[in-house]
mmCIF file of C-alpha atoms in Angstrom:
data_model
loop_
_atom_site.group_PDB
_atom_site.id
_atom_site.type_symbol
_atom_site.label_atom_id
_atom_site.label_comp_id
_atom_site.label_asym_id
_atom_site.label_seq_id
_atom_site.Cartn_x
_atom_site.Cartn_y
_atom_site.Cartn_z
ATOM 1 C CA UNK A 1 115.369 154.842 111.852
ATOM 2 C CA UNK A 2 117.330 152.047 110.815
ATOM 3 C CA UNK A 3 116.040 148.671 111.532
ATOM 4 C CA UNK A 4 119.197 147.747 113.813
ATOM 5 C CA UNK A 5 118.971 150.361 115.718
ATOM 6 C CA UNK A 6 115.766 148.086 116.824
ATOM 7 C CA UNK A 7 117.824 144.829 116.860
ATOM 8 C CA UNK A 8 120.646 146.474 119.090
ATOM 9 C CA UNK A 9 118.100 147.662 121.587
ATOM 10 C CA UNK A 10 116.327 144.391 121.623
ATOM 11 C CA UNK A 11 119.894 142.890 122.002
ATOM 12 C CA UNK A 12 120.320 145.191 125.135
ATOM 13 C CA UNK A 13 116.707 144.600 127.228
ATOM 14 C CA UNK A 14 117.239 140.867 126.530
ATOM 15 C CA UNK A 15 120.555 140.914 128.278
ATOM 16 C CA UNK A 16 119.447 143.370 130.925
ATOM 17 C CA UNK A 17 116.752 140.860 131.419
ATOM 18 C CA UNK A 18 118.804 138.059 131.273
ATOM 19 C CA UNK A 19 121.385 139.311 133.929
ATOM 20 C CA UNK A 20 117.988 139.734 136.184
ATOM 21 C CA UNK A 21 117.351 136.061 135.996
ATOM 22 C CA UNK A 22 120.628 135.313 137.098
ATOM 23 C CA UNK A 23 121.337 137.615 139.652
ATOM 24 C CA UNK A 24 118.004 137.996 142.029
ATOM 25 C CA UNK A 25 116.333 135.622 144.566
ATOM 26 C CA UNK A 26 112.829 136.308 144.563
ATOM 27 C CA UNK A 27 110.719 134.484 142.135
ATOM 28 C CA UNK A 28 108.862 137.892 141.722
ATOM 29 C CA UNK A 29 111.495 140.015 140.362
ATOM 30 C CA UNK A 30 113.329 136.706 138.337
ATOM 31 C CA UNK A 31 109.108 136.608 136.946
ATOM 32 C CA UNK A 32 109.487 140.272 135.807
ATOM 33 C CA UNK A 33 112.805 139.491 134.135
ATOM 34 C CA UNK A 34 111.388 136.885 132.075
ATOM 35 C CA UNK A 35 109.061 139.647 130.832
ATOM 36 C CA UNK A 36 111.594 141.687 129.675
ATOM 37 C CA UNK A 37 113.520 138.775 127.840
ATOM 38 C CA UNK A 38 109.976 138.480 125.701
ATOM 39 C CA UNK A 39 109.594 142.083 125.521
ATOM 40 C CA UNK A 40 112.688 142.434 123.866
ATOM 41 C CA UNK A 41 112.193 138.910 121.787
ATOM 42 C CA UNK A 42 109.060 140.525 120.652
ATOM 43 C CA UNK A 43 110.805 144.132 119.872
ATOM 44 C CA UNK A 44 113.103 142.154 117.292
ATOM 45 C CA UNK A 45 110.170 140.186 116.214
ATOM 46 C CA UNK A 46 108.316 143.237 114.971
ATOM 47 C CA UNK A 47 111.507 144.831 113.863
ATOM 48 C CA UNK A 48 112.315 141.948 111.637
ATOM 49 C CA UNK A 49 108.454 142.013 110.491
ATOM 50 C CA UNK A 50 108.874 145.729 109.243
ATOM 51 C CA UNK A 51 112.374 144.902 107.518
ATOM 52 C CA UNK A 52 110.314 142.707 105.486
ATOM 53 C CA UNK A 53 107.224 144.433 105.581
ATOM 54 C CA UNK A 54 105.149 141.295 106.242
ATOM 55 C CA UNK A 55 102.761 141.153 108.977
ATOM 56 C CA UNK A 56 103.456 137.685 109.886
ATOM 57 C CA UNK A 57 106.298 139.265 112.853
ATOM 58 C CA UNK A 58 103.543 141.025 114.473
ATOM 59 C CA UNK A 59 101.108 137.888 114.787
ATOM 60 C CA UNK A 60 103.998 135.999 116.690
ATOM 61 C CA UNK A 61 104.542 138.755 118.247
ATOM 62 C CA UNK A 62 101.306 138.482 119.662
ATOM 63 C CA UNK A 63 101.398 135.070 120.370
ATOM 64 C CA UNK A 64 103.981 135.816 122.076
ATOM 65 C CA UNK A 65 102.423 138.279 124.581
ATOM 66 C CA UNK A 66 99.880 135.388 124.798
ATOM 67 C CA UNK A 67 102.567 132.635 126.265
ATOM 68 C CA UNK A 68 104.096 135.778 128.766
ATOM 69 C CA UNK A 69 100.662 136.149 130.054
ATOM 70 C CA UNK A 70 99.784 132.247 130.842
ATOM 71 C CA UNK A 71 103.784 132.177 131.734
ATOM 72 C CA UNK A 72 102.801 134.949 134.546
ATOM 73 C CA UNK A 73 99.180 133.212 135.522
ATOM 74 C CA UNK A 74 100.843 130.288 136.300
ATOM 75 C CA UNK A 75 103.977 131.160 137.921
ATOM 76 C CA UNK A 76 102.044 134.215 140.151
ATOM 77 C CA UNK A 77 99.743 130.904 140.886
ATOM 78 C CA UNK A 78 103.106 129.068 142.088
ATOM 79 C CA UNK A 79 104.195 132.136 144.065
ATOM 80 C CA UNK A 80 100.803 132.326 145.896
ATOM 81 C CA UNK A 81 100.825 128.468 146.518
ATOM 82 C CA UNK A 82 104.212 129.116 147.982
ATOM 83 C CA UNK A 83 103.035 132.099 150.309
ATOM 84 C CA UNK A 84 100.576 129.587 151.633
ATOM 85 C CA UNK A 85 102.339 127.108 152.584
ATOM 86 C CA UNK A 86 104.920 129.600 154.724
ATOM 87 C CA UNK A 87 107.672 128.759 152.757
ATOM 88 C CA UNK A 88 110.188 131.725 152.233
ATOM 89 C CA UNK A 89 110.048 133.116 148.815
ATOM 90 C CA UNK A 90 113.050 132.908 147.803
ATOM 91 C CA UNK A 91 114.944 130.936 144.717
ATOM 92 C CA UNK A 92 118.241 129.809 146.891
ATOM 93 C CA UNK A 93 115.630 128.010 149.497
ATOM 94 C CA UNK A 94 113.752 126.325 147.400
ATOM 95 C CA UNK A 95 115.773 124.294 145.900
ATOM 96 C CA UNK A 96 113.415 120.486 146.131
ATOM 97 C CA UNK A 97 110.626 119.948 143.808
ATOM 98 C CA UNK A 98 108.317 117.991 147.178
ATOM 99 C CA UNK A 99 106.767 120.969 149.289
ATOM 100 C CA UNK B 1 115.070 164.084 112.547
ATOM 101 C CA UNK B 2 112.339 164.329 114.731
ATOM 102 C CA UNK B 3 112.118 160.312 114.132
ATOM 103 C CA UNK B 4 115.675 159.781 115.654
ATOM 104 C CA UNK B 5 114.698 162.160 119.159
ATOM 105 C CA UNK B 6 111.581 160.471 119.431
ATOM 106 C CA UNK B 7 113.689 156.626 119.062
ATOM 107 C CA UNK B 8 116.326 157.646 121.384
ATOM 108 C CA UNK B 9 114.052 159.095 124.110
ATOM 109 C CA UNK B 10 111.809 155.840 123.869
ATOM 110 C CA UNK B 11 115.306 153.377 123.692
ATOM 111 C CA UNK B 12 116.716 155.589 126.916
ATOM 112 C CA UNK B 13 113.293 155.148 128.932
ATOM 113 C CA UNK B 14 113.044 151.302 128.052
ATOM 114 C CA UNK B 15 116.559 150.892 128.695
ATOM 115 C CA UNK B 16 116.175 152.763 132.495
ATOM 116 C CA UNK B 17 113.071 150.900 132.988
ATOM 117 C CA UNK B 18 114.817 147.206 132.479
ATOM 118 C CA UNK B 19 117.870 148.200 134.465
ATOM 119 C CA UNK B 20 115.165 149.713 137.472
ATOM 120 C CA UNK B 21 113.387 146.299 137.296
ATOM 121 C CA UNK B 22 116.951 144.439 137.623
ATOM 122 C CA UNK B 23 118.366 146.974 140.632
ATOM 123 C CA UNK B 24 115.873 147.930 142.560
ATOM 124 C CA UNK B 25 115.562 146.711 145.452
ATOM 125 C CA UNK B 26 111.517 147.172 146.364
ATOM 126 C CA UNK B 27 109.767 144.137 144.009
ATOM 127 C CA UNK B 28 107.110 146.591 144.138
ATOM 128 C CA UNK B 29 109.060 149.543 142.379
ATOM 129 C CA UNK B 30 110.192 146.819 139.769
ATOM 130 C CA UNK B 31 107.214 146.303 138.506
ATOM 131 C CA UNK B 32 106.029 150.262 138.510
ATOM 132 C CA UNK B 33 109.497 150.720 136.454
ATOM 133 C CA UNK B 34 108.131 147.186 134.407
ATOM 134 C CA UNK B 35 105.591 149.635 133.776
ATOM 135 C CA UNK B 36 107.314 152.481 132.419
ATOM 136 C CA UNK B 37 109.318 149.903 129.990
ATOM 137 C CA UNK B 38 106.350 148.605 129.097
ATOM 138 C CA UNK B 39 104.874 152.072 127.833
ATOM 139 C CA UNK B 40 108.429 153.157 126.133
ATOM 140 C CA UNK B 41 108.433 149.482 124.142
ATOM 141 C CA UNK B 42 104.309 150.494 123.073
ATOM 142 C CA UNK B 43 105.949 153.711 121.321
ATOM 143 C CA UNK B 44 108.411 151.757 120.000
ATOM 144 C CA UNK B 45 105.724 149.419 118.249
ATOM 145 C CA UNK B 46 104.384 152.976 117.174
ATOM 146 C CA UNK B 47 107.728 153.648 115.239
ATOM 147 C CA UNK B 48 107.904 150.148 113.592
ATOM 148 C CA UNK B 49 104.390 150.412 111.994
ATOM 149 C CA UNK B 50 102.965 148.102 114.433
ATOM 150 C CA UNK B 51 99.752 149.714 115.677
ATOM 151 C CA UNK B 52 97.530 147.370 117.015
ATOM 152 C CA UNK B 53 100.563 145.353 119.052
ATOM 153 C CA UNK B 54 101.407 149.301 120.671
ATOM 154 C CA UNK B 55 97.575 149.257 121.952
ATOM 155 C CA UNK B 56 97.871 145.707 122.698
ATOM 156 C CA UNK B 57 101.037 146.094 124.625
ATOM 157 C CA UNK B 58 98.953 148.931 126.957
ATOM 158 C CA UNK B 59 96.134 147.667 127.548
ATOM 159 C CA UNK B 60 96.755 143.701 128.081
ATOM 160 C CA UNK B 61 100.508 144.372 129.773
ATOM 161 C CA UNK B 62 100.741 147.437 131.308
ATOM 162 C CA UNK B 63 97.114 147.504 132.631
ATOM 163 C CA UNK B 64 96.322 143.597 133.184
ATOM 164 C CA UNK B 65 98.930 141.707 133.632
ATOM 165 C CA UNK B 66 100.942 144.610 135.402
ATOM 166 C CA UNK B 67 97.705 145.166 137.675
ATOM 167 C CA UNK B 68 97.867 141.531 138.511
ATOM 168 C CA UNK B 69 101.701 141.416 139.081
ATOM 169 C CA UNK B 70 100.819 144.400 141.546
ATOM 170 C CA UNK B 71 98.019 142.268 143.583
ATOM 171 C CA UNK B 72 100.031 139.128 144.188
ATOM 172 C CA UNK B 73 103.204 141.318 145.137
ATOM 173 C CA UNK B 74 101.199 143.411 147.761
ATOM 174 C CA UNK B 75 99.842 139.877 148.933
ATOM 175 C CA UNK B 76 102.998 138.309 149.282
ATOM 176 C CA UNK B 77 104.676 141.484 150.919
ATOM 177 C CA UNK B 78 107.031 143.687 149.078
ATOM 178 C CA UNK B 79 110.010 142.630 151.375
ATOM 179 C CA UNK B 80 113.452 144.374 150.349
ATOM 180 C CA UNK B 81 115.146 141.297 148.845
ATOM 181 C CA UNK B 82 119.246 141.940 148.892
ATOM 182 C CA UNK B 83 120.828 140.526 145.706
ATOM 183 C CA UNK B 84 122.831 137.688 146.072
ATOM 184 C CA UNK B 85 125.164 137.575 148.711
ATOM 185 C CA UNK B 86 128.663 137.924 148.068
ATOM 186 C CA UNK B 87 130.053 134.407 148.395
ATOM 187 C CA UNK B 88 127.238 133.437 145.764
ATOM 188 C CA UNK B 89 129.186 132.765 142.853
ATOM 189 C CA UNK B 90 126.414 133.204 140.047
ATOM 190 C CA UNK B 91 125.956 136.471 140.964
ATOM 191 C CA UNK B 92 129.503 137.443 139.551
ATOM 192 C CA UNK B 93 129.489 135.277 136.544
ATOM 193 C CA UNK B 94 125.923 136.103 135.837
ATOM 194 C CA UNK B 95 126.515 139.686 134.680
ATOM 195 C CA UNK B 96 129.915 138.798 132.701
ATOM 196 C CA UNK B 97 127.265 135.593 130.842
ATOM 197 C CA UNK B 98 124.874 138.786 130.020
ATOM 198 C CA UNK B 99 127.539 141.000 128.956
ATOM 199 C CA UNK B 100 129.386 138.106 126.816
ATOM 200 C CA UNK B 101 126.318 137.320 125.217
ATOM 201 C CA UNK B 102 125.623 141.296 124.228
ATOM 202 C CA UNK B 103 128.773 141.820 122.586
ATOM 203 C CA UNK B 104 128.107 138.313 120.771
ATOM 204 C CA UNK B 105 124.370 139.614 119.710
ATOM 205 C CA UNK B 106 125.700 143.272 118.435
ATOM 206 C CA UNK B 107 128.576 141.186 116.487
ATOM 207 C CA UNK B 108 126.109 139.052 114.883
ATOM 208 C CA UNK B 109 124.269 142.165 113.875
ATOM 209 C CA UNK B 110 126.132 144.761 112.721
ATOM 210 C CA UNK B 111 128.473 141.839 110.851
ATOM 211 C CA UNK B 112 125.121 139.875 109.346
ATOM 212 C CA UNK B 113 125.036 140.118 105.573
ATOM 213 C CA UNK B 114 121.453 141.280 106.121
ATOM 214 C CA UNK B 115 121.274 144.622 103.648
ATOM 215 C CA UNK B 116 118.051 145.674 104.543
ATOM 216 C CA UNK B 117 118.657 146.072 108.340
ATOM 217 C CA UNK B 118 120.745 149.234 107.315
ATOM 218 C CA UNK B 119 117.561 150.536 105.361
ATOM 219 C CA UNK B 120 114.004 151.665 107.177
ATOM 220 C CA UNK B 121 112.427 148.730 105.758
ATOM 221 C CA UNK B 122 110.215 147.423 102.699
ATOM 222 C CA UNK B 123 107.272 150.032 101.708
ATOM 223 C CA UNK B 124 104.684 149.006 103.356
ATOM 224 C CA UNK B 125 100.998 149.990 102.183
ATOM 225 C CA UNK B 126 98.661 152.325 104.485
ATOM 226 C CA UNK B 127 96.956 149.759 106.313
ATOM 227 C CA UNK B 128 100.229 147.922 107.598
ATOM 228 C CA UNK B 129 99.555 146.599 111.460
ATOM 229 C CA UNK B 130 96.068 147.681 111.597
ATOM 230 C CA UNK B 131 93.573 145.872 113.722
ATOM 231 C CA UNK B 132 92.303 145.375 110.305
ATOM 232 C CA UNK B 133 95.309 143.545 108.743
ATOM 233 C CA UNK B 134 95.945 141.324 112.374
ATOM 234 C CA UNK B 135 93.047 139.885 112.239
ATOM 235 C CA UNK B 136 92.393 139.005 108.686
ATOM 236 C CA UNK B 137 96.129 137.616 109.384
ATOM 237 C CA UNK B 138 94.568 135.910 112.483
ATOM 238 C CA UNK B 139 91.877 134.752 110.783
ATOM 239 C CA UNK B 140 92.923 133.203 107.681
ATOM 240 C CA UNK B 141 96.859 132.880 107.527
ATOM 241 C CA UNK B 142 97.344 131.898 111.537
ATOM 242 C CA UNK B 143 93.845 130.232 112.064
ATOM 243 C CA UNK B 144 95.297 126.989 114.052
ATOM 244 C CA UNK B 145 98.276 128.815 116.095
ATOM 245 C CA UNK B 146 94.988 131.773 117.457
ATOM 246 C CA UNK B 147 93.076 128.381 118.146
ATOM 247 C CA UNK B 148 96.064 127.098 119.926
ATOM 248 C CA UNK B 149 96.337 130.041 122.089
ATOM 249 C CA UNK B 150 93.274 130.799 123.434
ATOM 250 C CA UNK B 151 93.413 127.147 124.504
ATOM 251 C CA UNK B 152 96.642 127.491 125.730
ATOM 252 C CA UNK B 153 95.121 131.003 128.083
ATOM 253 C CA UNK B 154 92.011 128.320 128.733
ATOM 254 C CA UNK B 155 94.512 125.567 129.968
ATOM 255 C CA UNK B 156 96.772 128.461 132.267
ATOM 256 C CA UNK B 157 93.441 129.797 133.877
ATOM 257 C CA UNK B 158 92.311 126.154 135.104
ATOM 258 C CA UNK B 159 96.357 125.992 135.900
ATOM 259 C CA UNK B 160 96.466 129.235 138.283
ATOM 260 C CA UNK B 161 93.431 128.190 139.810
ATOM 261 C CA UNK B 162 94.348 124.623 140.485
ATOM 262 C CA UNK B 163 97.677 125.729 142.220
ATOM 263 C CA UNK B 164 96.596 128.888 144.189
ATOM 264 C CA UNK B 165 93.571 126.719 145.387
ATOM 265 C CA UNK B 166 93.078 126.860 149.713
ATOM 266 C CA UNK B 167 94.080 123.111 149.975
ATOM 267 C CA UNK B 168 93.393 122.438 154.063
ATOM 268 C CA UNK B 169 89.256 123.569 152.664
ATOM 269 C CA UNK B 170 90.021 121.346 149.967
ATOM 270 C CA UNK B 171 91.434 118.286 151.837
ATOM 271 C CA UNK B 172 88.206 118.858 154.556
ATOM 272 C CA UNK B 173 86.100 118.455 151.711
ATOM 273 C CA UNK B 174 87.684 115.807 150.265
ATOM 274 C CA UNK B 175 87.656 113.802 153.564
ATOM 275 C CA UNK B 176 91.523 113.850 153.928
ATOM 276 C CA UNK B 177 92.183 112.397 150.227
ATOM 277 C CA UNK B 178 95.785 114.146 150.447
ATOM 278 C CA UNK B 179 98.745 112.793 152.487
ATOM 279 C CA UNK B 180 98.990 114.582 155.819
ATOM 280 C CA UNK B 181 102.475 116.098 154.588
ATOM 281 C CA UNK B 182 100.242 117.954 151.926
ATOM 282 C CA UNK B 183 99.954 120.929 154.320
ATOM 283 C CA UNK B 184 103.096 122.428 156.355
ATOM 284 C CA UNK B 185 101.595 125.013 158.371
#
């Protein structure tokens, strides 16, 4: 397969994921948006890597999936802290920094 | 041939799986179909030479991180969330931003003065992407960016921890140290 076949696709889940973000309320489903936006950062990552047939795509890659998975710690941490204090979890209502 | 079925079965079920994670309604069916993205994107990985990330990809995303996406969402309670109401204007200009920004990407592509992204890549010797290769990579070439994250994954843990934290059995213990607007029950 060509390599921008890859790109095209990557080009595609980004947007998908992008139009996610901007679209839903809850901080859960805008959360698994973000993932796809790396997903697909990381699909052209790796493409680009085997276009030049380096390794050095795959290792950001990588580091990539490392920053999603603090990037979800945290923010599931956020969305927990927000369950507790009986707050409704949703984007629109929670619009002030102060709890 | 059989390279092309195998691409455009994989791009199809990663493509359905982002759009089921966007429309569906359930949080708790977006992240199943997160899941089934997830496993398309690890064949993909397969395709581009990129074994170890494929492996990587299942095992760290689409068994722990998915696994904990699935705890906190049966905690907080799958409710059906509509999308935005009508009158919301973001939710029509959000699509059209996506959609602008698509056509802009596959522009930039198929216009760039790239030659190689029409070809299947450089040769690439046997061991390309092996567990082998990423960590001598890690290793030696990357040493202070693997350092950096796992301090960064160190720093996240203490993070999640520190914010999803009981605070009334903290503030008891702590004699009251936080204002009494720290807890809105």
């Amino acid at each position: 397969m060509d390599i921008a076949w890859f790109v095209i696709l990557s080009a595609f889940i980004f947007c998908i994921g992008m139009a996610g973000v901007l679209t839903r309320r809850n901080p859960l489903v805008i959360l698994l948006c973000l993932e796809l936006m790396l997903n697909a950062a990381n699909l052209a990552l790796i493409a680009f890597g085997r276009m030049h047939g380096s390794g050095d795509g795959q290792i950001f890659a990588l580091i990539v999936v490392v920053v999603a998975a603090c990037e979800v710690v945290v923010g599931l941490g956020l969305i927990v802290a927000i369950y507790r204090r009986r707050l409704p979890i949703d984007v629109d209502e929670l619009s002030e920094l102060r709890g | 041939m059989a390279e092309q079925i195998v691409f455009f079965i994989a791009a199809l079920l990663a493509i359905a799986g982002a759009l089921g994670v966007v429309l569906l309604q359930n949080p708790f069916y977006s992240v199943l179909a997160l899941v089934g993205h997830l496993l398309a994107l690890a064949v993909l990985f397969l395709m581009l030479r990129a074994e170890f990330l494929a492996a990587a990809q299942i095992v760290v995303y689409a068994g722990a991180v998915m696994v904990l996406y699935v705890f906190v969402t049966a905690y907080v309670g799958g409710s059906d969330d509509p999308l935005r109401p009508q009158g919301g204007a973001i939710a029509r200009i959000g699509p059209l931003f996506a959609l602008a920004l698509l056509v802009e990407i596959t522009v930039a592509v198929t216009g760039s003065g790239l030659a190689a992204l029409d070809t299947h890549g450089a040769r690439v010797e046997p061991g390309f992407g092996s567990p082998a290769q990423i960590g001598q990579l890690l290793l030696q070439k990357f040493l202070v960016p693997f350092e950096a994250a796992s301090f960064l994954l160190l720093v996240a843990a203490v993070g999640a921890v520190v914010l999803a934290r009981r605070r009334r059995g903290l503030e008891d213990s702590d004699g009251g140290g936080e204002p009494a607007g720290g807890v809105a029950v």
